[in-house]
Tab-separated table of C-alpha atoms in Angstrom:
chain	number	residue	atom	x	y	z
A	26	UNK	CA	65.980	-19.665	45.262
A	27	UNK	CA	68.226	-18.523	42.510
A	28	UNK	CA	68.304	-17.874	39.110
A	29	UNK	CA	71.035	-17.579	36.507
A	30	UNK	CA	71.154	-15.455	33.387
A	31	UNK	CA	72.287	-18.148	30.637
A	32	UNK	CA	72.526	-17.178	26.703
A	33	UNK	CA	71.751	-13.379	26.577
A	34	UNK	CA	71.238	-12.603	23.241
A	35	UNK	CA	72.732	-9.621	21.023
A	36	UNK	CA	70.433	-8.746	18.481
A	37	UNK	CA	69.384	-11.067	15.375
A	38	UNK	CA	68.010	-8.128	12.531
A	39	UNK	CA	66.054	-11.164	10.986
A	40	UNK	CA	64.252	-11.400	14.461
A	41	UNK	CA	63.826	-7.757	16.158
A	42	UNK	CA	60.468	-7.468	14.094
A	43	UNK	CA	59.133	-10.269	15.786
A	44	UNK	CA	60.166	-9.326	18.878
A	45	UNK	CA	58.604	-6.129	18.698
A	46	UNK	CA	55.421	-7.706	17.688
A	47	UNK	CA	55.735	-9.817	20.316
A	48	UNK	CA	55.715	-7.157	22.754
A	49	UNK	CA	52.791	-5.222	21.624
A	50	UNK	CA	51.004	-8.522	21.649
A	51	UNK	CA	52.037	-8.659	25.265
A	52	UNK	CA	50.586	-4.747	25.444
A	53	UNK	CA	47.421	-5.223	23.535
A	54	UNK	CA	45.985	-8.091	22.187
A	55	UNK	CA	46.168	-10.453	25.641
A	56	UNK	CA	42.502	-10.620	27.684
A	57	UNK	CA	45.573	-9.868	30.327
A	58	UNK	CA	47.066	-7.641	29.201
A	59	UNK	CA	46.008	-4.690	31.737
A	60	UNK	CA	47.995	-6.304	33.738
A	61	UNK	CA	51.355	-6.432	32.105
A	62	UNK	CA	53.333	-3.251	32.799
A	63	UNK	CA	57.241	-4.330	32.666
A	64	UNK	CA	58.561	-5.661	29.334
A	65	UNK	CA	62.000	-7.418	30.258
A	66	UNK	CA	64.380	-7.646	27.330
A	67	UNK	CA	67.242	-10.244	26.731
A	68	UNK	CA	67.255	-11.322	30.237
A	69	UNK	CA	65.247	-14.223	31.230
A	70	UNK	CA	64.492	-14.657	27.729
A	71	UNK	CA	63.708	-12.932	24.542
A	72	UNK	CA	60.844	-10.960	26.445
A	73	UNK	CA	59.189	-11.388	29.287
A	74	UNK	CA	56.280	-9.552	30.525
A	75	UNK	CA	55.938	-8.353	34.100
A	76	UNK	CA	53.143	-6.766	36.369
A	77	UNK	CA	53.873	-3.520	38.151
A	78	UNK	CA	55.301	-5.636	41.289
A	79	UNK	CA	57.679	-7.735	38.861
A	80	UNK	CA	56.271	-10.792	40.324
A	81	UNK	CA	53.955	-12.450	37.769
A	82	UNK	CA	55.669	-13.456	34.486
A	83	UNK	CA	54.665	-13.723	31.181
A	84	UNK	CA	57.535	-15.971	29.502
A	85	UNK	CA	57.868	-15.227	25.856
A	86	UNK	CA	60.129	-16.898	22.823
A	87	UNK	CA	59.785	-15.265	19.426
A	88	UNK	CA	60.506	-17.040	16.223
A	89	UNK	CA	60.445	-14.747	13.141
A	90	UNK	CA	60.205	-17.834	10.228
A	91	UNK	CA	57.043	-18.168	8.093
A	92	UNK	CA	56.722	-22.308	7.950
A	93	UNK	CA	58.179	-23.600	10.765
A	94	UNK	CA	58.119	-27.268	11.099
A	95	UNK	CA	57.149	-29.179	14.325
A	96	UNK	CA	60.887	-30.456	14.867
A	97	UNK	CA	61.812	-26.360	15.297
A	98	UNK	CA	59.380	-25.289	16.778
A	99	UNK	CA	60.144	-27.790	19.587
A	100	UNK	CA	63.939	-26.553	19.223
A	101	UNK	CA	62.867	-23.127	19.942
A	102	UNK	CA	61.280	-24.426	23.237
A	103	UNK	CA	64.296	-24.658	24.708
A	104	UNK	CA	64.441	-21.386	26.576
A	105	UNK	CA	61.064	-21.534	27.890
A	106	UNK	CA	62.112	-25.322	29.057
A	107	UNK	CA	65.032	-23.819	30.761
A	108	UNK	CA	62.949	-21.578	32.551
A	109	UNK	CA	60.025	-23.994	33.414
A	110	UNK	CA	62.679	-25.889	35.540
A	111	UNK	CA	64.286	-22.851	37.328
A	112	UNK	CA	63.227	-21.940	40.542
A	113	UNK	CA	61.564	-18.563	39.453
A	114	UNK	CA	58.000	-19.550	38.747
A	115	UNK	CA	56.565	-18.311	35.373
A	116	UNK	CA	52.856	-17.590	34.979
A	117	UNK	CA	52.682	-18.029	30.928
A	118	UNK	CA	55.247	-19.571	28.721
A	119	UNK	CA	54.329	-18.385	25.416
A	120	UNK	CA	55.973	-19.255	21.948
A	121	UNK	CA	55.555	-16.199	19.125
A	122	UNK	CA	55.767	-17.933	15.514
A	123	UNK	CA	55.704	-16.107	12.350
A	124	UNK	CA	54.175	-18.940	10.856
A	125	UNK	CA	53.963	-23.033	11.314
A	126	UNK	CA	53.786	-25.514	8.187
A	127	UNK	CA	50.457	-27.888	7.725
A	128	UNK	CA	51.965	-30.250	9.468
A	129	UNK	CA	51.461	-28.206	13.042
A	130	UNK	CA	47.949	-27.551	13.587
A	131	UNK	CA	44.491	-29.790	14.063
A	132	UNK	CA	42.691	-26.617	13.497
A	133	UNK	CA	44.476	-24.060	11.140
A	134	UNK	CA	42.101	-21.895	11.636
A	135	UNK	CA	43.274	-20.766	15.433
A	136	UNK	CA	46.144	-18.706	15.396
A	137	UNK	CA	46.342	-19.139	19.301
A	138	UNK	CA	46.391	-22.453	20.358
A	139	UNK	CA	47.713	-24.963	23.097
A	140	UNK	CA	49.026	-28.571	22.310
A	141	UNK	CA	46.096	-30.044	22.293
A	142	UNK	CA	45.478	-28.779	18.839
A	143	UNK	CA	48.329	-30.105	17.613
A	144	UNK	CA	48.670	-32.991	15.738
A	145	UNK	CA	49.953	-36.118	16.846
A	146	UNK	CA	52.760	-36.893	15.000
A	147	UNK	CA	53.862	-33.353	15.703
A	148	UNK	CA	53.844	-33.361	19.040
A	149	UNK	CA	56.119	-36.158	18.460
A	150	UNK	CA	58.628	-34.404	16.367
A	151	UNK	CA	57.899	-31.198	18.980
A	152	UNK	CA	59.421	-33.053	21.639
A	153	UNK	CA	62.409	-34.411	19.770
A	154	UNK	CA	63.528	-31.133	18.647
A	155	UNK	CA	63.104	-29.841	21.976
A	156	UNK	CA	65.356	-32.601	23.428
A	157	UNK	CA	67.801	-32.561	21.052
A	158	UNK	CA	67.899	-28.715	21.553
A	159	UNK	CA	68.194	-29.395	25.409
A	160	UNK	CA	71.174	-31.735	24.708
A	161	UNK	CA	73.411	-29.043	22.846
A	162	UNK	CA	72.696	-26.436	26.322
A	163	UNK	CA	75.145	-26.184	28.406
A	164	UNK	CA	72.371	-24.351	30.873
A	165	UNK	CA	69.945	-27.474	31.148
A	166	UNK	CA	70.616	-30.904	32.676
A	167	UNK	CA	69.725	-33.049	30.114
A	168	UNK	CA	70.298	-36.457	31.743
A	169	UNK	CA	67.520	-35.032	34.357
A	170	UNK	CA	64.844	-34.400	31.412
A	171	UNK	CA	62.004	-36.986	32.219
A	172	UNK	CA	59.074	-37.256	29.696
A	173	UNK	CA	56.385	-36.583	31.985
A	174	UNK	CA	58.149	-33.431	32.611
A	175	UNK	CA	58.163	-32.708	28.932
A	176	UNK	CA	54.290	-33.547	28.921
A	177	UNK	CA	53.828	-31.295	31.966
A	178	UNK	CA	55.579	-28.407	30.181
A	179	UNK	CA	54.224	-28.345	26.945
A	180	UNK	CA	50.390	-28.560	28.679
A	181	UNK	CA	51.496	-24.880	29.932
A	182	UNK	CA	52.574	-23.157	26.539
A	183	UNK	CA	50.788	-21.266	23.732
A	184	UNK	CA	51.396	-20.658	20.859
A	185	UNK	CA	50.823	-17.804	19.447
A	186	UNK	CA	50.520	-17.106	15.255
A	187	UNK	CA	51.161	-14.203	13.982
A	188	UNK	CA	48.979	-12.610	11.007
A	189	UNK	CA	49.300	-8.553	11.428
A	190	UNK	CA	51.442	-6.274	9.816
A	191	UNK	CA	53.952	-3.919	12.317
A	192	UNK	CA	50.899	-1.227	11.579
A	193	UNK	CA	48.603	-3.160	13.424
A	194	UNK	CA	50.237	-3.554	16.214
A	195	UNK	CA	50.591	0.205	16.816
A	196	UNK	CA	47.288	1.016	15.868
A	197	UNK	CA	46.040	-1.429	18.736
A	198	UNK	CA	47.778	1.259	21.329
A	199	UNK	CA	45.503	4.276	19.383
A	200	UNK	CA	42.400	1.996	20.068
A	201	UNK	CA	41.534	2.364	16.641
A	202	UNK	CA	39.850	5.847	16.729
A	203	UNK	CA	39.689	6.737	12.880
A	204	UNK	CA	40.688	10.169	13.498
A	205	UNK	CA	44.137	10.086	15.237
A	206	UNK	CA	45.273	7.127	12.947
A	207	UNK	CA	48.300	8.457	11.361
A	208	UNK	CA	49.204	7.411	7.889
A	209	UNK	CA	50.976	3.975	7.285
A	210	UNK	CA	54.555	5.528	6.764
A	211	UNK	CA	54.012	6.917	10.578
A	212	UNK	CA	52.585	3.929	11.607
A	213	UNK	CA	55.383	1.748	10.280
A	214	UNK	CA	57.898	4.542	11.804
A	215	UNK	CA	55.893	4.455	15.464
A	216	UNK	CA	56.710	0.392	15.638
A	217	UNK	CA	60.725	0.855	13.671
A	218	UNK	CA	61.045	3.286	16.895
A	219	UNK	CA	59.718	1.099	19.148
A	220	UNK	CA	61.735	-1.746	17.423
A	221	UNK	CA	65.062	-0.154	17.740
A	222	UNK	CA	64.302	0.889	21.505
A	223	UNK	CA	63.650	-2.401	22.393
A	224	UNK	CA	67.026	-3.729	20.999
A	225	UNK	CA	69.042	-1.181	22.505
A	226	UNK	CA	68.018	-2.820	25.971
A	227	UNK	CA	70.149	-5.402	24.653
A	228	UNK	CA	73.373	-3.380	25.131
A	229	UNK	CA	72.786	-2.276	28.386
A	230	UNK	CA	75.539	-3.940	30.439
A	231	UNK	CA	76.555	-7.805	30.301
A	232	UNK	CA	73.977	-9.948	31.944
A	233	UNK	CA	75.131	-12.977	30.856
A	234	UNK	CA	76.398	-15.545	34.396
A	235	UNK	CA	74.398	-12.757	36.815
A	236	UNK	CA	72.407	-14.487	39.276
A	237	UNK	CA	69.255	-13.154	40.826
A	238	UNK	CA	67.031	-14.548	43.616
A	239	UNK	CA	63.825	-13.043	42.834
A	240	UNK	CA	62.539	-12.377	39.892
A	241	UNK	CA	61.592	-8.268	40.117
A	242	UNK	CA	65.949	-8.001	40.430
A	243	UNK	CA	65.904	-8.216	36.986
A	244	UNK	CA	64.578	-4.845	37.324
A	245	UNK	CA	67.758	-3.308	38.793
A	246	UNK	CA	69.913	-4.306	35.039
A	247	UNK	CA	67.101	-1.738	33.105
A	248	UNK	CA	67.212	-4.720	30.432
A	249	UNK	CA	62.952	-2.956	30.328
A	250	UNK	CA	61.419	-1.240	28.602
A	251	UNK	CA	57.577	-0.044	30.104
A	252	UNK	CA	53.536	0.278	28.669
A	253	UNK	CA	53.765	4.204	29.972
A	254	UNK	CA	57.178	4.513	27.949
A	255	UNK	CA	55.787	2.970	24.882
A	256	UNK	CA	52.258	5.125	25.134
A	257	UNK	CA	54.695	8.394	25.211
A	258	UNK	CA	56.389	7.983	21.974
A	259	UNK	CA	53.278	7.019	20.091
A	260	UNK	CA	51.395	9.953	21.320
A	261	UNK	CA	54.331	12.179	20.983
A	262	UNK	CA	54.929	10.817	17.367
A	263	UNK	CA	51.514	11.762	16.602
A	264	UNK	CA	51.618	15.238	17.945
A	265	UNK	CA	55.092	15.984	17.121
A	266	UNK	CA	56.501	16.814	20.389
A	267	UNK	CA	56.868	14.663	24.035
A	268	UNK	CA	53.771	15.950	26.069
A	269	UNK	CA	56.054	15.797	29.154
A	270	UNK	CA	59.134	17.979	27.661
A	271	UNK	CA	59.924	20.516	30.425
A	272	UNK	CA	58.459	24.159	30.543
A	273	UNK	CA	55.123	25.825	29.111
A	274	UNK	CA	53.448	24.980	26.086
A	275	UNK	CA	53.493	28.551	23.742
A	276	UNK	CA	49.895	28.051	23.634
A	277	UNK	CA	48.927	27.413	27.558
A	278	UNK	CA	51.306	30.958	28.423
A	279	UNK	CA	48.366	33.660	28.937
A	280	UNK	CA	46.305	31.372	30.829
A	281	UNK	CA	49.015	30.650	33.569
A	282	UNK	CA	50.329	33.903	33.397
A	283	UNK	CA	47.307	35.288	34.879
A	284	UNK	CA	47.538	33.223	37.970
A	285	UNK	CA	49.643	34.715	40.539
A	286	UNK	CA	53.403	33.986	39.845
A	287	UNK	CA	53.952	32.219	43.040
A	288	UNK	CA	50.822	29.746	41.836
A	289	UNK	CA	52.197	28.977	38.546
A	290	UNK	CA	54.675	25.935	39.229
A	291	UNK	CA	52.054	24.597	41.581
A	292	UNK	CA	49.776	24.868	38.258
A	293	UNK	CA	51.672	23.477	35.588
A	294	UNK	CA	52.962	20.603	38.039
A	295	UNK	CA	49.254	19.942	38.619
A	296	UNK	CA	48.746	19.751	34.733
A	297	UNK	CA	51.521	17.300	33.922
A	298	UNK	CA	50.207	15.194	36.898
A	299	UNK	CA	47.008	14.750	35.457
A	300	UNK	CA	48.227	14.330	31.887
A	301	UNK	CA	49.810	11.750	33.605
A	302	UNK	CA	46.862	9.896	35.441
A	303	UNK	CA	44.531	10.333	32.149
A	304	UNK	CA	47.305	9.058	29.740
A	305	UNK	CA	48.539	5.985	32.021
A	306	UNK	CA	44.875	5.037	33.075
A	307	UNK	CA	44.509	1.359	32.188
A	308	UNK	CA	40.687	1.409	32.897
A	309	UNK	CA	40.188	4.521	30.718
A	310	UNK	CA	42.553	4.084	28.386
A	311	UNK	CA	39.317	3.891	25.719
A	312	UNK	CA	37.621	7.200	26.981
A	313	UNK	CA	41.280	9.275	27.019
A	314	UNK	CA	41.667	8.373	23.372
A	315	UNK	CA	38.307	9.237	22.666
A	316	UNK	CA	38.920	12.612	24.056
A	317	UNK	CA	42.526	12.648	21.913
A	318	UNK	CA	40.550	12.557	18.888
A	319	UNK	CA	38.419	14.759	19.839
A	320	UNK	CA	40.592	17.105	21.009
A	321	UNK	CA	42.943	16.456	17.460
A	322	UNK	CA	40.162	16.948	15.204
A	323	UNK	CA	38.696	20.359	17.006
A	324	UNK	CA	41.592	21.623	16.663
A	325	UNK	CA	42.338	20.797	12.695
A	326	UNK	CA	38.757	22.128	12.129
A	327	UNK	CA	39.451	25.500	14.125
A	328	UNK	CA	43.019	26.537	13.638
A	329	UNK	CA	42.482	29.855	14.620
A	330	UNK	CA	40.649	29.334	18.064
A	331	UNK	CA	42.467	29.647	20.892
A	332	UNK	CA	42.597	27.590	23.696
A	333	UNK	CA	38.932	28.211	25.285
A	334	UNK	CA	37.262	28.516	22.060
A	335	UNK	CA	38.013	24.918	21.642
A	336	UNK	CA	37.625	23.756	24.686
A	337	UNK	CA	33.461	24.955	25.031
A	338	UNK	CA	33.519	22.878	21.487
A	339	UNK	CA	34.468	19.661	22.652
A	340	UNK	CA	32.193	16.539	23.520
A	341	UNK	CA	30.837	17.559	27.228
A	342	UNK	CA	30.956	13.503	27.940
A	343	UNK	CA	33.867	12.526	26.826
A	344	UNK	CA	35.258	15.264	29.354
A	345	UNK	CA	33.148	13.951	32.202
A	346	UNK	CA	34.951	10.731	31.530
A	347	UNK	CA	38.161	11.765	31.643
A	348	UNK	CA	40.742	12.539	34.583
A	349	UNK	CA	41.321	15.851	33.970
A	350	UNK	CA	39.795	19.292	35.517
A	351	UNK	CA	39.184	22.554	33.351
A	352	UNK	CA	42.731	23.717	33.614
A	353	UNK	CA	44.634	20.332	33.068
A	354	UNK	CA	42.484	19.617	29.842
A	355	UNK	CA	43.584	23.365	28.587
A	356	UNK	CA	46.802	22.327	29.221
A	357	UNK	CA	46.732	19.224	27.492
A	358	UNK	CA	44.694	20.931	24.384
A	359	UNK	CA	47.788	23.642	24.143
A	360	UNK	CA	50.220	20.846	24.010
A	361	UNK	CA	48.087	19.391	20.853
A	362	UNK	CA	47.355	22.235	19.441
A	363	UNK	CA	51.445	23.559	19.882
A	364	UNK	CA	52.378	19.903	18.348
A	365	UNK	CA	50.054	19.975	15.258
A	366	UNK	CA	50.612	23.421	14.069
């Protein structure tokens, strides 16, 4: 089995938005989405998702125009064509539109759909555009197309609509708790960062002509970016410093400093760790940013308190919930409290 890495992109500015949005679709809004923790940039395609193992594939095209017509969307096909007929197997081949004209949809109400709510005559015109685009690629075999391949194909993709603004999409990482939701400046900077992350992948060595044999190589180019990467910045955005920089939060000093000095790397090592476990938590990502807020917004209310006056205020439940002991969550509240004041 082989695969080769045809038409690598450099980056379109008309399109990164899109393909940023397309990613934290990938992150957030998918009933699968727990289970997406690789996002693969410019190599198999525009993006492609990929569980922890880099085995199951989530295939993804972006397209950033507001009316596209059947005949282009069926043009931008193409890639996820190409990769329905390599010998990698792809669990979702999903096409990310900014918009579709009336001429697309049976129901224009769904903004996710499959082909069969698309309307006849535009599957039609889908199909020519996506042969005619297969017939200009030097990386398909177009005298080897047959239509009940095409028909086979295009019963595996969705399409996907979008209607959110770039704020949106980061505010679906914060959960939507009310009182860590940053203003829409922030919010708009959060997903820019994100954005321009994303597209520097793009320039990480030439990947164009490699061939790979399994898909989780991919992995070895660093063409990816990761959910745990993308859950740093936005928390460290909001509290205005990475929770994992290196030494001892100002704040967190007199309570290690009383353990024994030989204890203390063992301690703050033991902190970061479960920072780590309650911030990368898929099953409780909910509850941790529950306790963010309420962490955030004990701290606003009681500036001068110091680090065990706010702690004995915070929700007793939300603790129980979380992954973190008494001295981790101190820990974690002097890194908020150090970021925010």
């Amino acid at each position: 089995m082989a695969y080769k890495v045809t038409s690598s992109e450099r980056l379109r500015p008309s399109g990164a938005e899109y393909e940023t949005k397309a990613l934290l679709y990938l992150m957030n809004f998918r009933n699968d989405s727990n289970d997406i923790y690789f996002f693969v940039v410019d190599f198999f395609n525009d993006l492609t998702g990929m569980d922890r193992m880099g085995k199951k594939l989530w295939d993804m095209q972006s397209k950033g125009a507001k009316n596209s017509s059947p005949k282009a969307i069926g043009k931008e096909l193409v890639t996820l064509f190409k990769n329905y007929r390599s010998e990698i197997e792809f669990g979702y081949y999903l096409l990310f539109l900014g918009g579709v004209s009336n001429t697309v949809r049976i129901d224009n109400s769904l903004d996710i759909f499959n082909i069969s709510n698309v309307k006849t005559e535009a599957v039609k015109k889908i199909k020519e555009g996506l042969l005619e685009e297969s017939q200009d690629k030097t990386y398909i075999e177009y005298e080897s197309i047959k239509d009940e391949e095409i028909e086979s194909f295009l019963n595996k993709v969705q399409f996907i609509v979008d209607d959110r603004k770039p704020s949106e999409y980061v505010k679906s990482i914060l959960k939507i708790h009310p009182g860590i939701i940053p203003d829409e400046s922030t919010l708009v900077a959060i997903f820019n960062e994100i954005r321009d992350k994303q597209s520097s992948k793009k320039n990480i060595g030439v990947v164009e002509n490699i061939i790979i044999e399994t898909s989780f190589e991919a992995l070895d180019y660093y063409h990816h970016m990761t959910s745990n990467e993308i859950k740093i910045l936005v928390l460290g955005r909001i509290i205005n410093r990475n929770p994992f920089d290196k030494g001892v939060p100002f704040s967190f000093s007199d309570i290690l400093h009383k353990a024994p000095p030989e204890k203390r790397k063992t301690i703050l090592e033991d902190c970061q760790l479960a920072l780590s476990r309650a911030l990368f938590n898929k099953n409780r990502a909910e509850e941790f940013w529950m306790l963010f807020e309420n962490v955030y917004s004990t701290i606003v209310s009681n500036p001068q308190d110091d680090i065990n006056k706010i702690f004995l205020k915070l929700d007793a439940s939300l603790i129980d919930q979380s992954d973190f002991d008494a001295v981790s969550l101190k820990y974690f509240i002097s890194i908020v409290k150090d970021g925010i004041e």
